[in-house]
Short mmCIF file of C-alpha atoms and ligand atoms in Angstrom, two decimals:
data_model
loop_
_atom_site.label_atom_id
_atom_site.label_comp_id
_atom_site.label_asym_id
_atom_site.label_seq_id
_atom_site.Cartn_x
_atom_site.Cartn_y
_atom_site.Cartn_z
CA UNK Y 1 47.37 37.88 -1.87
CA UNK Y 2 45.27 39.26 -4.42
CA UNK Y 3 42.69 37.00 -6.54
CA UNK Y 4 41.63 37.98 -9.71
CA UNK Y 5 38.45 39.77 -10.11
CA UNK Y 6 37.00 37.19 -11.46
CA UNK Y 7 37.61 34.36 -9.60
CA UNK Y 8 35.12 33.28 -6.83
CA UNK Y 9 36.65 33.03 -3.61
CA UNK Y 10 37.42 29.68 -1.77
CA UNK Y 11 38.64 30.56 1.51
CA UNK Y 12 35.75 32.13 3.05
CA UNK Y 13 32.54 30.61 4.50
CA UNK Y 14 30.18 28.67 1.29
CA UNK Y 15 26.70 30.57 1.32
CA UNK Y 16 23.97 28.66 2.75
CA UNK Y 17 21.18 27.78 -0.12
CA UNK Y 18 19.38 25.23 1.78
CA UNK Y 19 20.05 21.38 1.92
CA UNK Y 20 23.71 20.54 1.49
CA UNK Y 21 24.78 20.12 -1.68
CA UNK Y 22 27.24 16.83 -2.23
CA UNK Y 23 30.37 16.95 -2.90
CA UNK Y 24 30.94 17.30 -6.58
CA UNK Y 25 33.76 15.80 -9.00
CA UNK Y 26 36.46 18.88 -10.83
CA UNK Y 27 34.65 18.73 -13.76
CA UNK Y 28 31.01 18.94 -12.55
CA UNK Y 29 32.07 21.84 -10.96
CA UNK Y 30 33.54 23.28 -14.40
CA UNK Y 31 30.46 22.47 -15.80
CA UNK Y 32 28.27 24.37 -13.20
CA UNK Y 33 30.47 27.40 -13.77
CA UNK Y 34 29.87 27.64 -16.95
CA UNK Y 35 26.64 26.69 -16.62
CA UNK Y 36 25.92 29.69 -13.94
CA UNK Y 37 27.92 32.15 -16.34
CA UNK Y 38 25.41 31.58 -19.13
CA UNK Y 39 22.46 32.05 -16.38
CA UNK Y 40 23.81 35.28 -15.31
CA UNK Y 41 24.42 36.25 -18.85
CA UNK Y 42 21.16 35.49 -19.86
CA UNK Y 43 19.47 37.27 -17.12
CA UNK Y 44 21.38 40.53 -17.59
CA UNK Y 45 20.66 39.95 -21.37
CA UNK Y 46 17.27 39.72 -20.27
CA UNK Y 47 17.21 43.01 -18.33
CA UNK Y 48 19.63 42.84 -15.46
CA UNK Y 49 17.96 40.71 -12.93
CA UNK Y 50 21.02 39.90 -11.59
CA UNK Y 51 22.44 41.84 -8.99
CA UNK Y 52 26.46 42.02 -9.20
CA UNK Y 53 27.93 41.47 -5.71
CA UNK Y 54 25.15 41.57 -3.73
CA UNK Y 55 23.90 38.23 -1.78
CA UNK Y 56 21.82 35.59 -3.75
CA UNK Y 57 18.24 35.15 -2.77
CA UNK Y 58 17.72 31.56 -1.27
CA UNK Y 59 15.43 29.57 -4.25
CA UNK Y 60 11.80 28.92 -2.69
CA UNK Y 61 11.69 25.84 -0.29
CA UNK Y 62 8.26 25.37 -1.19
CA UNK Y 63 5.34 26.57 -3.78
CA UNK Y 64 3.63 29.45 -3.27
CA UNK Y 65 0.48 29.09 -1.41
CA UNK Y 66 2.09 25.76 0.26
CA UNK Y 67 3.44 27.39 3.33
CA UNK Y 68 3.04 24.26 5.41
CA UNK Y 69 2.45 20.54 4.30
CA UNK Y 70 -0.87 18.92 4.59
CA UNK Y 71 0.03 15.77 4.86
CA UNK Y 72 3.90 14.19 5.19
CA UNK Y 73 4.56 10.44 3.84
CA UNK Y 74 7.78 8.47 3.66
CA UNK Y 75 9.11 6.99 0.48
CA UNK Y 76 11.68 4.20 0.04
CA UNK Y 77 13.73 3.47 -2.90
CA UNK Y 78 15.42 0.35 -2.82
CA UNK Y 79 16.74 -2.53 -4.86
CA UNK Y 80 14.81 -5.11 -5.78
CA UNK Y 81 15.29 -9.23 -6.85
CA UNK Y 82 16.80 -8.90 -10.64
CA UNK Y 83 14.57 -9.71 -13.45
CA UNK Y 84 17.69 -12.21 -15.12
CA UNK Y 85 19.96 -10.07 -15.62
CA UNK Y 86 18.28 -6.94 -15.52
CA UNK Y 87 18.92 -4.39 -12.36
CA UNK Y 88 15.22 -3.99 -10.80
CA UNK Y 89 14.86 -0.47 -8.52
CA UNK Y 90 11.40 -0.19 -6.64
CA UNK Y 91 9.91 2.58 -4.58
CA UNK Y 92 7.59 2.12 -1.87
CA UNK Y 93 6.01 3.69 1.49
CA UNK Y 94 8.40 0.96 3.03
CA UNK Y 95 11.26 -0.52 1.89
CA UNK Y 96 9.65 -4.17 1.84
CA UNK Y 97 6.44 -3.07 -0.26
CA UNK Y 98 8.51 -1.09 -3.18
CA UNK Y 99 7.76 -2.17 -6.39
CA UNK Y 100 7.79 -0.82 -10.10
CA UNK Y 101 5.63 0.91 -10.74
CA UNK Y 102 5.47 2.46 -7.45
CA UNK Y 103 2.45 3.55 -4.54
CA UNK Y 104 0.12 5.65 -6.69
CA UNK Y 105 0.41 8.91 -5.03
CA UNK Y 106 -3.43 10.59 -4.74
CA UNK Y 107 -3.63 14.04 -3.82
CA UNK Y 108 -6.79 16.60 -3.88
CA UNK Y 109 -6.62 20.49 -5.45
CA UNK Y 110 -5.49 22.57 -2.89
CA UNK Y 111 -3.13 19.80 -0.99
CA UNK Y 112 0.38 19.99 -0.21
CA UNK Y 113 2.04 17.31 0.34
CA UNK Y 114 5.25 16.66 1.17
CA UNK Y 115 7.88 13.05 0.68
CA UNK Y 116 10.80 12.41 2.45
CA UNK Y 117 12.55 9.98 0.19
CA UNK Y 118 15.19 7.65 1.34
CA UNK Y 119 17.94 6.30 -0.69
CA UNK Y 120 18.34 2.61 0.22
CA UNK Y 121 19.63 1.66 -3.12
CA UNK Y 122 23.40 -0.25 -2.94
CA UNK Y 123 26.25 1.94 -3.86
CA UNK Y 124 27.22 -0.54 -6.02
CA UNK Y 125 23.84 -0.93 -8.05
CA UNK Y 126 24.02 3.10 -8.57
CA UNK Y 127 27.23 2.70 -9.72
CA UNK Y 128 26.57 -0.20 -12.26
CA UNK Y 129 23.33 1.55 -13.78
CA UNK Y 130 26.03 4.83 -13.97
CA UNK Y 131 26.73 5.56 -17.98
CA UNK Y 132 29.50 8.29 -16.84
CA UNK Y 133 31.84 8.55 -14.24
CA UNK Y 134 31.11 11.93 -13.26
CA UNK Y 135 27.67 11.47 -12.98
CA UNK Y 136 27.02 11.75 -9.29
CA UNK Y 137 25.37 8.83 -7.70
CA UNK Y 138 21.90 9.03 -5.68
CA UNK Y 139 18.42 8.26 -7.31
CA UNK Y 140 15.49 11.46 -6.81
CA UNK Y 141 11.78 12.25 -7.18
CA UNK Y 142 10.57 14.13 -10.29
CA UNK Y 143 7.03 14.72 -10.61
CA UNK Y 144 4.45 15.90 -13.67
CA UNK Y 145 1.96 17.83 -13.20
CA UNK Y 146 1.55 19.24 -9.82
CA UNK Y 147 3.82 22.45 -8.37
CA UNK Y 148 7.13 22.08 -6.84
CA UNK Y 149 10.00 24.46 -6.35
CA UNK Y 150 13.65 23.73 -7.58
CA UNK Y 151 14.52 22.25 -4.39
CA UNK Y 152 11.51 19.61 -5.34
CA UNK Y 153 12.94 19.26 -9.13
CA UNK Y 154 14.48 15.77 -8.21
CA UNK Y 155 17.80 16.53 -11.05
CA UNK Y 156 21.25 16.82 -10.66
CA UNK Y 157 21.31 19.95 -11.96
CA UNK Y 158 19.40 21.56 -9.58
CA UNK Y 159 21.55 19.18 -6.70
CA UNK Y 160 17.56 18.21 -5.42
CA UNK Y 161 18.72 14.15 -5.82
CA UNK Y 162 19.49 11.65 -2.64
CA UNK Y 163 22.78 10.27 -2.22
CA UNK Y 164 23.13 6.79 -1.09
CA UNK Y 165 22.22 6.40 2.65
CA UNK Y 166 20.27 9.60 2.59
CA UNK Y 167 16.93 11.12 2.73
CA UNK Y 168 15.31 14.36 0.97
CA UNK Y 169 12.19 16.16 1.52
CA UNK Y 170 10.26 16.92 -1.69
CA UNK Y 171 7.25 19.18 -1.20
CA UNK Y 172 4.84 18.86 -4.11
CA UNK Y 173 1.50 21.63 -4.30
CA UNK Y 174 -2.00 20.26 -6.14
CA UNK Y 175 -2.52 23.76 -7.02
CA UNK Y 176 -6.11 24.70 -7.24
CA UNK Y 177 -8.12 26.20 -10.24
CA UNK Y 178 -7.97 30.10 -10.18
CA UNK Y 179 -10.63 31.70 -12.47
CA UNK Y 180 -9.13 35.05 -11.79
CA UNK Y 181 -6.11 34.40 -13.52
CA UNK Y 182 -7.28 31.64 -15.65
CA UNK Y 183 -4.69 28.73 -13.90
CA UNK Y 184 -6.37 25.82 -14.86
CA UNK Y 185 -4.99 23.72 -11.60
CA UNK Y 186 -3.29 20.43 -11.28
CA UNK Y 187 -5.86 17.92 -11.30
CA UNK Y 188 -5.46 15.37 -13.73
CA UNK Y 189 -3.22 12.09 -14.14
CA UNK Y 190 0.03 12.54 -13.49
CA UNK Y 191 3.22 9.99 -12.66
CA UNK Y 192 6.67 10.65 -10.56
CA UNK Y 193 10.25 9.22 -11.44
CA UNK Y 194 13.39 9.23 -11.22
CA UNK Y 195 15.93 11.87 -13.02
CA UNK Y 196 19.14 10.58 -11.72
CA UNK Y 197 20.02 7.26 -11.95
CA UNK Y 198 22.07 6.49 -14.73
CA UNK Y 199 22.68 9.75 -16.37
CA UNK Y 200 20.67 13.30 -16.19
CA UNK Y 201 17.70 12.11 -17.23
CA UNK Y 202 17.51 9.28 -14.77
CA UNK Y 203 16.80 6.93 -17.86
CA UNK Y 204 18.28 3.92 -16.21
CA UNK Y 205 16.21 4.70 -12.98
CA UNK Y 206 13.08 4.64 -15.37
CA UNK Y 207 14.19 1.52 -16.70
CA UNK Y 208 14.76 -0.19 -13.88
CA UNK Y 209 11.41 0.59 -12.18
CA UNK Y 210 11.45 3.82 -10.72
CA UNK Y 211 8.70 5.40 -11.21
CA UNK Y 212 4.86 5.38 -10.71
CA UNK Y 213 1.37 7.00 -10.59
CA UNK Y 214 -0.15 10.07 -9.61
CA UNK Y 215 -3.52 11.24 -9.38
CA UNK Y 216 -4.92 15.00 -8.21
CA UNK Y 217 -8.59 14.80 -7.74
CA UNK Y 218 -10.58 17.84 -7.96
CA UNK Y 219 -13.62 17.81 -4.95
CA UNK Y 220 -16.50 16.43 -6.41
CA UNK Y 221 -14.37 13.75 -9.07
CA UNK Y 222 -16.10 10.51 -9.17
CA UNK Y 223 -13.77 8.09 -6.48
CA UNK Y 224 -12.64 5.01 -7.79
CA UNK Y 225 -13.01 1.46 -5.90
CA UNK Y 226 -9.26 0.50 -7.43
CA UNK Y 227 -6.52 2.32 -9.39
CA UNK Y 228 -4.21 0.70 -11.48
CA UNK Y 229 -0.89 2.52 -12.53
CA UNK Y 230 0.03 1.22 -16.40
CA UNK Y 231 3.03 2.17 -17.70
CA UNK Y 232 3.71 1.14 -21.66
CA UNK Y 233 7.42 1.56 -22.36
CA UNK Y 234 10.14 0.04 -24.59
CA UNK Y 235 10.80 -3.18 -25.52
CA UNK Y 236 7.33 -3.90 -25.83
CA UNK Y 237 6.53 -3.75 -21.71
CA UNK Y 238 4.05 -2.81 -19.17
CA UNK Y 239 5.34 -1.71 -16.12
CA UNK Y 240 8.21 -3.22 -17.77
CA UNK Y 241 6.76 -7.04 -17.94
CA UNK Y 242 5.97 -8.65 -20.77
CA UNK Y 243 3.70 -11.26 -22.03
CA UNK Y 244 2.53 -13.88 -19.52
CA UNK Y 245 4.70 -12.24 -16.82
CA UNK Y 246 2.14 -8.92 -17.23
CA UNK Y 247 -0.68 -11.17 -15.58
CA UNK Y 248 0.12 -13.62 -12.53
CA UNK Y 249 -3.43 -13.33 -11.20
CA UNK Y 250 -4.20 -16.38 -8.90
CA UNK Y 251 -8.07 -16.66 -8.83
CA UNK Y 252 -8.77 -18.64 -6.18
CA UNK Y 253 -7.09 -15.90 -4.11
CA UNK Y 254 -6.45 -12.71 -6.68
CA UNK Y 255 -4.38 -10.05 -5.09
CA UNK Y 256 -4.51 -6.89 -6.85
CA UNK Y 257 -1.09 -5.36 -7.69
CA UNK Y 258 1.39 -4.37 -10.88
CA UNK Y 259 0.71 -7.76 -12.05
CA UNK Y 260 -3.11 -8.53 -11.03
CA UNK Y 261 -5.60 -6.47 -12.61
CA UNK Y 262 -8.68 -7.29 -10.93
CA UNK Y 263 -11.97 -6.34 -10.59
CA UNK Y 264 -15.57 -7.21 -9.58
CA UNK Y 265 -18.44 -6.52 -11.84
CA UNK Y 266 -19.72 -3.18 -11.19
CA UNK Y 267 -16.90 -1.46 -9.46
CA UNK Y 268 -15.30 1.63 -10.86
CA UNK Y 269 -11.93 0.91 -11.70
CA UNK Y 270 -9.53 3.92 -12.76
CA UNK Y 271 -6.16 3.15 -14.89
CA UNK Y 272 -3.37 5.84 -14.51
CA UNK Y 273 -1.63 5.51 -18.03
CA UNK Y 274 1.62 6.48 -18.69
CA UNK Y 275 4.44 6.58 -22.02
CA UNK Y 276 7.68 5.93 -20.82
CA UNK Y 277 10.86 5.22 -22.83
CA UNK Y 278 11.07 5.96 -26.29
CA UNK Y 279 8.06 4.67 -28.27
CA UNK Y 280 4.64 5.68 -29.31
CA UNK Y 281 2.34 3.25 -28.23
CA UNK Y 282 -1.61 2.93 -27.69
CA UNK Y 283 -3.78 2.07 -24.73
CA UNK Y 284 -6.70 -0.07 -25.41
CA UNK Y 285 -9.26 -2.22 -23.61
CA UNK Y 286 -11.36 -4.44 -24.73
CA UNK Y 287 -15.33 -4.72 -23.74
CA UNK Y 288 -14.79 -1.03 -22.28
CA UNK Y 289 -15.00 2.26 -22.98
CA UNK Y 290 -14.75 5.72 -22.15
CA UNK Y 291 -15.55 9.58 -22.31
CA UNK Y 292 -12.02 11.35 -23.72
CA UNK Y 293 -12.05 14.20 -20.50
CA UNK Y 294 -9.94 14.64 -17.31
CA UNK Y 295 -11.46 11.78 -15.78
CA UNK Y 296 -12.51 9.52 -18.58
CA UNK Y 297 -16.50 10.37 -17.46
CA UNK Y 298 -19.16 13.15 -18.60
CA UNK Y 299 -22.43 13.44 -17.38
CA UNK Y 300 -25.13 15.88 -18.71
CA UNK Y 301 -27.73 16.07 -21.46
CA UNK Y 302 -27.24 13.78 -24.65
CA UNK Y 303 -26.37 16.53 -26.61
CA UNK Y 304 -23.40 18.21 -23.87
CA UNK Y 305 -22.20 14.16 -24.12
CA UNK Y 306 -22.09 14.00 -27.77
CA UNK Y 307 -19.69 17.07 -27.19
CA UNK Y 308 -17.22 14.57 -26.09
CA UNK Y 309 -15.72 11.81 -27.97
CA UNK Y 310 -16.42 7.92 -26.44
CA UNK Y 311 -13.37 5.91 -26.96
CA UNK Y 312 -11.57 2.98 -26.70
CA UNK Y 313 -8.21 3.36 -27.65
CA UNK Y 314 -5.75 6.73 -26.92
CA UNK Y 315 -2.34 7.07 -28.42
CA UNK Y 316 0.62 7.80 -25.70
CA UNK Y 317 3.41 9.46 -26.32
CA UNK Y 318 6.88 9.57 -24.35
CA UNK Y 319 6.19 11.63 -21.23
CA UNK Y 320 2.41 11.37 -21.74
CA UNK Y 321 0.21 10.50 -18.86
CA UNK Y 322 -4.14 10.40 -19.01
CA UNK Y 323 -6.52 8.68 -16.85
CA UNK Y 324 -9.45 6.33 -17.62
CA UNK Y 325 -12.36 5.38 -15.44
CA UNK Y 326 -14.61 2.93 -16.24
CA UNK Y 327 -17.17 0.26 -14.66
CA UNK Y 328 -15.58 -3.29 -14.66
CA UNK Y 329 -18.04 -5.56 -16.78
CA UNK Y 330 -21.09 -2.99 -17.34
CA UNK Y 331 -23.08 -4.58 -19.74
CA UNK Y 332 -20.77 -6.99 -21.01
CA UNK Y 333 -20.47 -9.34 -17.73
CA UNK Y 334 -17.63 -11.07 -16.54
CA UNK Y 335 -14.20 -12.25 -17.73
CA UNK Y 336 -10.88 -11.99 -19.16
CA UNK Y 337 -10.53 -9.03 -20.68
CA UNK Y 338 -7.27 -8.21 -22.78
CA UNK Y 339 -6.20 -4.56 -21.97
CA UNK Y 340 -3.34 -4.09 -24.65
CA UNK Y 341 -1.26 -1.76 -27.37
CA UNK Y 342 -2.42 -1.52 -30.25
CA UNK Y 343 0.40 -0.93 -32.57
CA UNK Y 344 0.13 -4.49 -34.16
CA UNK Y 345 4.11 -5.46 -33.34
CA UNK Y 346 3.90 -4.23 -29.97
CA UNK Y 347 0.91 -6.66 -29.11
CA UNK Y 348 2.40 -9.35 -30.96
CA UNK Y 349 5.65 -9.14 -29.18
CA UNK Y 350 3.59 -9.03 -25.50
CA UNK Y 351 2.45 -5.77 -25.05
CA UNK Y 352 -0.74 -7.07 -24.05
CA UNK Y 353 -2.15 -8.17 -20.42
CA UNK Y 354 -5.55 -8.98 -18.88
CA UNK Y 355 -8.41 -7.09 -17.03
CA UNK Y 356 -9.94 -9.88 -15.53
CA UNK Y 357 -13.67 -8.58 -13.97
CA UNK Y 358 -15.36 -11.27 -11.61
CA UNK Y 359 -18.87 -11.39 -10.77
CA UNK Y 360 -20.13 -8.89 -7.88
CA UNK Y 361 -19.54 -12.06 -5.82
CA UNK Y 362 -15.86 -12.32 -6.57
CA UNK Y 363 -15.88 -14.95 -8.66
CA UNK Y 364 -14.93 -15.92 -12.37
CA UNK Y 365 -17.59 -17.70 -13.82
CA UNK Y 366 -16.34 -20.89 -15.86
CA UNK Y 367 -16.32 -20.88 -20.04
CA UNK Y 368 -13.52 -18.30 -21.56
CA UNK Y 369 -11.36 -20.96 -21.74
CA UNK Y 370 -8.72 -19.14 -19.43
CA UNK Y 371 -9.65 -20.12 -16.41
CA UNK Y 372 -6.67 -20.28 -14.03
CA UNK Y 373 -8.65 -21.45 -10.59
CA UNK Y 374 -8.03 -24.96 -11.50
CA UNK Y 375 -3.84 -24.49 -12.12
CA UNK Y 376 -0.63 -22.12 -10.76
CA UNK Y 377 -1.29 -18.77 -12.40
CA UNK Y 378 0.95 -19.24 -15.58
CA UNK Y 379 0.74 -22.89 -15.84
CA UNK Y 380 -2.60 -22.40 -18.54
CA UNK Y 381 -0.46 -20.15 -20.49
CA UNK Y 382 0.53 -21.10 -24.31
CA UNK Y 383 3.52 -19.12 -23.16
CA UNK Y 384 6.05 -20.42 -20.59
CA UNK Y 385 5.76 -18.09 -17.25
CA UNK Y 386 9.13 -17.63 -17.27
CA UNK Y 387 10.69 -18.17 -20.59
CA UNK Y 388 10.32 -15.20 -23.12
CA UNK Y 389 7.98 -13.73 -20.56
CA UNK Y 390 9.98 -11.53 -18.66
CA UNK Y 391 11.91 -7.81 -20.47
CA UNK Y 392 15.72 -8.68 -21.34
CA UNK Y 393 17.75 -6.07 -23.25
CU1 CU W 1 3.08 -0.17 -27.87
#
């Protein structure tokens, strides 16, 4: 039996190229031909890289200068309690603590790190969030602005997802400054999400909650006493909340969390801000401000400060991630302190939460007028906790 010259042999053994690949559906496999002709098309185009009949070279497991992980963590995704009727997906560094957004990952220049994430999200859940039926199912890790290989992408098209019931290793590098070449390193804010729940873009993983901070520190960066991860993203959300349901601090016990932003006076707090979804929005706080650089400081003479701009308020795009660091109450004392977006209808509808800064005791003096202590968190609310609060479609 003779096969055309063309065709790719099915009988012999399947090349090893690292992790196994799942089992794919006729016409994903269609699709990946064609989409492997154009590569090799394009490369020859490009100058021949592409070596007819000889053996493919294995894609890097890992980033250059990464031969070995610093540091190795464990990362759950799993389903969480439904917000109505809304699917809610959560990771976390275990499966009971996952939330949206996610742990904020913190890495220094010059780390590898590397996150074996399991796939504890129900078959069926995958399935429901799927928008077509050839889409395979598993949910990944995609992350912006530190160095990973293809095998760290977290797509479909590069087969670096998690099936349901499995794990994956994703190696990510904080690559370093290099003043010979003129690299500018990784550190910066950052976030991670999905890019394969739902469709190619993992959309309905980002909508559900899958996705969350990251911060690469450079040695010498000022350390915060808390981080908070804010995501702004459609329907007028943060971290995908709206309203009262943005801010269920209890203060005569205030656990700080996704829906807790707390502080006492004088600490440094750092907010990891992110765009996600499909609308421009703006990040503002009020009683606070900051120097527009890497880490939201600047330190100097006057005149190397006034090189900066001191702001208040940054526009965020889709996709668009900066940092902030300020300290909680400097001048201004204690109390609530609305942290919102500033396009008008967005704060209107809800966009809008609360940055509540005790005393350097811990405690919320009284006057404000919003003092919870006294009442369920909620209860104070012109707003119904529940009611209107929460993000429906
Ligand atoms: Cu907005």
């Amino acid at each position: 039996m003779t096969a055309p010259a063309w065709r790719l042999t099915e009988d012999g053994p399947a090349p090893e190229t690292g992790p196994a690949r799942p089992a794919r559906s006729g016409s994903t496999t269609r699709r990946m031909f064609v989409v492997a002709a154009i590569v090799v098309v394009t490369l020859l185009g490009a100058g021949g890289f592409a070596v007819a009949g000889g053996a493919a070279a294995l894609l890097p497991e890992r980033p250059e200068g990464c031969a070995s992980p610093d540091r190795s963590i464990k990362l759950y995704a799993v389903e969480l309690p439904r917000d109505g009727n809304q699917i809610r997906l959560g990771y976390g560094l275990t499966p009971e603590t996952a939330s949206y957004p996610g742990p904020t990952m913190e890495m220094t220049e010059g780390e590898c790190l590397a996150i074996t994430l399991y796939n504890q999200v129900p078959v069926a859940t995958l399935e429901a969030l799927r928008t077509d039926p050839t889409h395979p199912l598993g949910v990944s890790l995609h992350a912006h602005g530190v160095k990973y290989t293809q095998l760290s992408d977290g797509t479909a098209q590069s087969f670096s997802y998690v099936p349901p019931g499995q794990s994956r290793t994703y190696t990510w590098f904080a690559q370093k400054r290099n003043r010979t070449t003129g690299t500018p390193g990784t550190a910066g804010y950052w976030w991670y999400h999905d890019h394969v729940v739902g469709g190619p873009h993992g959309t309905k993983g980002l909508g559900a909650g899958l996705f969350g901070g990251l911060v690469v520190r450079r040695a010498g960066d000022p350390k915060p006493d808390r981080t908070y991860t804010t995501v702004f993203g459609d329907q007028q959300s943060i971290n995908l909340r709206r309203g009262a349901a943005t801010d269920t601090c209890d203060y005569a016990n205030p656990q700080p969390g996704p829906t807790c932003l707390v502080a006492k006076k004088g600490e440094r707090v750092e907010f990891i801000v992110v765009g996600m979804g499909n609308d421009m929005h703006t990040f503002h706080v009020h009683g606070h401000s900051w120097a527009d650089t890497r880490t939201g400081t600047v330190s100097g003479t006057n005149a190397e400060v006034d090189q900066v701009p001191i702001i208040d308020n940054k526009t965020l795009g889709p996709g668009d991630s900066f940092g902030v660091q300020i300290i909680a109450g400097e001048s201004v004392g204690p109390g609530h302190w609305m942290l919102h977006c500033h396009m008008q209808f967005h704060s209107d509808a809800g966009m809008s939460t609360t940055l509540h800064v005790l005393d350097e005791n811990g405690n919320m003096p009284p006057g404000g007028g919003h003092d919870h202590a006294a009442a369920p968190a909620g209860a104070t609310d012109a707003e119904p906790a529940v009611a209107g609060a929460h993000q429906h479609k």
